[in-house]
Amino acid sequence: MRAARKFIAAAFAAIVIIPIVLTIALSFWNGAPSLKPWEELLFNCFVFYDGFWNSILYSVAITGLQLLVAIPCAFGLCMLNTRLSKVFVFVCFILMMMPLQVTILPMYIGLRDMRMLGTRFAIVLPAVFSAFGIVVLYLFMKRIDIEQVEAARLETSSILRIIKHVVIPQIKLAILGEAVYVFVESYNMLEQPMLFLDDDHLQTLAVFMSRMSEFSDDILFPAAVLFMLPILVGCATFRMKSLGGGISKKFSRTIPAVVLALIAILTVFAKDIHYSSLTTVKTISLGIKSFDIDEENVERHYAMPYQFSKYNVYYVVDNETINKEERNCLRQVYIKLGDVENGYCPVLNNDYVGEPIVVRTTGTLSDGQEVVVVQRD
Amino acid sequence: MKRDRNDRKTKLPISWRQRCALCALPCAVGVLMFSVIPFLRVIYYSFIKSQFIREFVGLDNYISVLKNEYFRLAMKNSFILVLHGVVPLVVIATFLALIFMEEAIKKGKFPLFYVIPAAVPTAAVVSIWRKFFFWCDNCAAIDVLFIWKNLGLAMILVLVVLVSIPKEIFEAAKLDGADKKNIAFRVSLPIASPMISFVFLMGIMNSYKIFKESYLYYGTNYPPDYMYTLQFYMNNNFAKLNYQSLAVSAIYTMILCVLFVLIAAVFIRRYNY
């Protein structure tokens, strides 16, 4: 009986951990064990960094701001205890129970009317003012010691001070739990950025991953590993903290900082490392037209050899790729097409200058094909 | 004169209750602006012909959405998902909680390790699923993903209740000659049943969120018919900017959710008293 119980526990643990371990293992696999997928992701796929930092930014902003507004709100509602405040909490409770399918359309309409669609606020603000935080904190605050609050009122008249010194210490664990939940949920967010944003520079990692899956499985696994890294590091440090000890306490702060710092360094230098591995291609470039639209805002127009549409896929390849016989283009680029004149004049932003850009609908290139090279000045 | 004003300042012009209200206000206004007021507009949208022709059409939109075959397919799938996704989830979670109970009581700690899948972002694990479930042409792949993600948390929730049962109850049962199986079915489970129904409710709520999993898994807005759930229907209507059917299907979903919550509330009540 005891052995059976142990076996089930071990099996459950294995089921929990195997998909995660496999993801990590497969990120080092490219037909044979190799670092190629990682190289591809870190030094050849810059859209990844945008998504990663956007995801972190949104989740940190949402968690912080939500605690900032929801704690005073829950405390205020708790103290007021009038009919109106109770009705409001009930409305929040109903909103909290609603699945995203129900609430996302109201969110969309609200954001549209406030002209926030397509901005970062569209992601952050609705999540900050979510009913969930209010209800959970309200329920916990109902259980705190009112007499302590009354006693504190004799000492100070500042409500914020009472919240800081009397209320928060009593429900610290509940607040921590709520913060973790909100962080995880907003880090995992997919529907909102997909529907509320159309600028790729603002998009989150989850949306990038869903798009990347269309063209390359290779870089998907390293991207997945980096995507879950903050969460896994968080879990590990939490575990260390619960085990206690002075050293682990020190570690629990430094490890997340080190991980984020490493990714930040890569974000800054990956492009330079990428460029340093390129040699200049001169021959294949086609009718490049470069001119200024107005004095301050310099934009380049490049004449493309043939008609293309907004829905074509663009690949950035390195020069080696162009000069070999047949190859796969791994990196997909989303270029914002500005004023497309007669269908064949895209506006490339300066991020892509210096990289050969191929306009094709599939991911392979063979010799003799026309490739547009945007030369760096 | 000046001093008088200072005095008033220390006395504070607004009362404690007003300050409480002031504290609650920013967030309350935010909720009203981003959720409640737009929600009222959604209800309004569901009764008009279109955004441009603001003509009251009564229940026409409601009927036309009900007649839409994709809406019916989506509804059917969302319902079936409760059967083959949520029910196994709750059963397995309860079973595991019973197994982990003794150790949790002994150690006085919960195995929080098992909650990790709930925290890992879906987009990160879905690629591994695609790699190993490529042969799968029914909804099993998504079901397994759903159960994998939610099992740990559901188990912990049941476990919390089981651990909090006073020892005397078990001892009394043992004195009455109950064996382990009897204790589990006659003592532990009935006491934990409000929590189990809560976990069931939570599972249903999470099964509405399964869009994320299947969207990432199939990578398209048009998955196979057996996985076409409500959010796909709504997403595709978003793409067409068809606010009327969006509003109506949101309201239908809301009614369903309220029903589920009410049923669960009745269950939880009944067992509590």
XYZ file of C-alpha atoms in Angstrom, chain A residues 2 5 8-9 12-13 15-17 19-20 22-23 26 69-70 72-73 75-77 79-80 82 88 91-92 95 97-99 101-102 104-114 116 125-126 129 134 153 157 159 162-163 181 184-185 187-191 194-195 206 209-210 213 220-221 224 227-228 231-232 235 238, chain B residues 12 16-17 19-21 23-24 26-28 30-31 33-36 38-39 41-42 45 51 95-96 99-100 102 106 112-114 116-124 127-132 148-149 151-152 155 180 201 205 208-209 211-212 215-216 219 230-231 234-235 238 241 243 246-247 250 253-254 257-258 261:
154
model
C 2.732 2.367 0.976
C 1.355 5.348 -2.885
C 1.807 7.100 -7.769
C 3.467 10.170 -6.290
C 2.623 12.172 -10.993
C 5.842 14.091 -10.449
C 4.136 13.586 -15.630
C 4.424 17.128 -14.318
C 8.085 17.491 -15.133
C 7.049 18.000 -20.838
C 9.200 20.743 -19.351
C 11.634 17.504 -22.966
C 11.186 21.086 -24.120
C 14.698 19.421 -27.628
C -5.175 50.391 -6.859
C -6.906 47.233 -5.649
C -6.887 50.654 -1.141
C -10.080 49.949 -3.057
C -9.958 48.284 2.109
C -12.198 51.261 1.382
C -15.079 49.033 0.342
C -14.660 49.840 5.767
C -17.581 51.561 4.077
C -22.799 50.396 2.770
C -20.381 46.987 -6.252
C -21.040 43.166 -9.513
C -17.287 42.557 -9.337
C -17.551 39.955 -13.552
C -16.838 34.620 -12.751
C -17.286 35.543 -16.410
C -14.941 33.846 -18.856
C -15.255 35.279 -24.048
C -17.844 37.406 -22.310
C -13.354 40.675 -24.031
C -15.955 42.320 -26.245
C -16.898 44.928 -23.609
C -13.181 45.555 -23.092
C -12.693 46.010 -26.815
C -15.609 48.419 -27.085
C -14.486 50.399 -24.050
C -10.951 50.692 -25.384
C -12.206 51.646 -28.822
C -14.364 54.418 -27.417
C -11.464 55.728 -25.357
C -6.726 53.257 -26.707
C -5.365 49.149 -18.141
C -8.243 46.638 -18.430
C -8.821 47.415 -13.176
C -10.847 43.567 -5.768
C -7.038 55.322 13.841
C -5.294 59.984 10.595
C -5.672 55.970 5.766
C -3.111 52.362 8.264
C -3.210 50.237 5.134
C -1.650 34.627 -9.884
C 1.220 34.329 -14.291
C -2.105 35.116 -15.949
C 2.390 36.605 -18.693
C 0.295 33.922 -20.347
C -2.061 36.408 -22.023
C -2.880 35.663 -25.650
C -6.336 36.846 -26.678
C -4.019 39.393 -30.430
C -7.221 41.404 -30.707
C 2.829 34.387 -26.653
C 5.170 32.035 -30.550
C 1.804 31.366 -32.119
C 4.927 27.992 -35.239
C 10.381 27.249 -31.227
C 11.918 25.113 -28.503
C 9.751 28.154 -25.314
C 9.561 31.975 -22.308
C 9.075 29.763 -19.296
C 8.375 31.322 -14.242
C 10.666 28.367 -13.538
C 9.309 28.611 -8.711
C 10.305 30.278 -4.005
C -9.080 67.256 8.490
C -13.090 58.837 7.830
C -15.868 57.360 5.742
C -11.684 59.027 2.945
C -12.543 55.349 2.670
C -14.743 56.166 -0.288
C -9.625 55.191 -1.498
C -12.088 52.943 -3.245
C -9.993 55.160 -8.486
C -10.267 51.437 -8.913
C -14.058 51.492 -8.885
C -11.648 51.975 -13.600
C -13.833 48.900 -13.317
C -15.070 52.423 -17.326
C -13.401 49.290 -18.628
C -15.964 46.618 -17.769
C -19.378 47.670 -16.544
C -18.966 48.763 -22.008
C -20.905 45.721 -20.894
C -23.297 48.828 -24.405
C -22.839 45.218 -25.437
C -25.677 46.195 -29.357
C -23.886 49.833 -35.724
C -8.178 10.428 -6.125
C -4.691 11.924 -5.940
C -3.466 9.448 -1.773
C -1.393 12.472 -0.803
C -1.606 11.096 4.835
C 2.402 14.091 8.561
C 3.343 22.779 -4.163
C 5.677 21.312 -6.758
C 2.679 19.949 -8.673
C 4.146 24.245 -11.748
C 2.181 23.292 -14.906
C -0.482 25.853 -14.050
C 2.175 28.550 -13.981
C 4.101 27.597 -17.114
C 2.867 29.613 -20.105
C 0.783 27.582 -22.531
C 2.627 28.860 -25.573
C 5.832 27.373 -24.197
C 5.213 22.911 -29.091
C 6.132 19.734 -27.255
C 2.519 18.616 -27.525
C 2.523 19.212 -31.241
C 5.673 17.167 -31.572
C 4.323 14.123 -29.743
C -1.903 18.365 -17.232
C -2.196 22.099 -16.659
C -4.489 18.790 -12.206
C -1.934 19.973 -9.643
C -5.508 18.430 -6.255
C -9.699 2.706 4.823
C -16.825 24.857 -11.214
C -14.427 28.098 -16.049
C -13.829 28.080 -21.386
C -10.253 29.297 -21.513
C -9.197 28.429 -26.634
C -5.646 29.437 -25.820
C -5.372 28.071 -30.874
C -1.686 27.626 -30.141
C -2.031 27.577 -35.047
C -16.946 29.246 -28.581
C -13.897 31.484 -28.566
C -16.170 34.826 -31.429
C -12.671 35.396 -32.767
C -14.138 39.740 -34.383
C -16.325 43.038 -37.022
C -20.597 43.082 -33.281
C -20.490 38.766 -30.912
C -22.677 40.548 -28.398
C -21.259 36.782 -25.223
C -22.184 32.462 -22.647
C -22.851 34.695 -19.687
C -21.984 30.717 -16.742
C -24.484 32.170 -14.323
C -22.406 29.141 -10.823
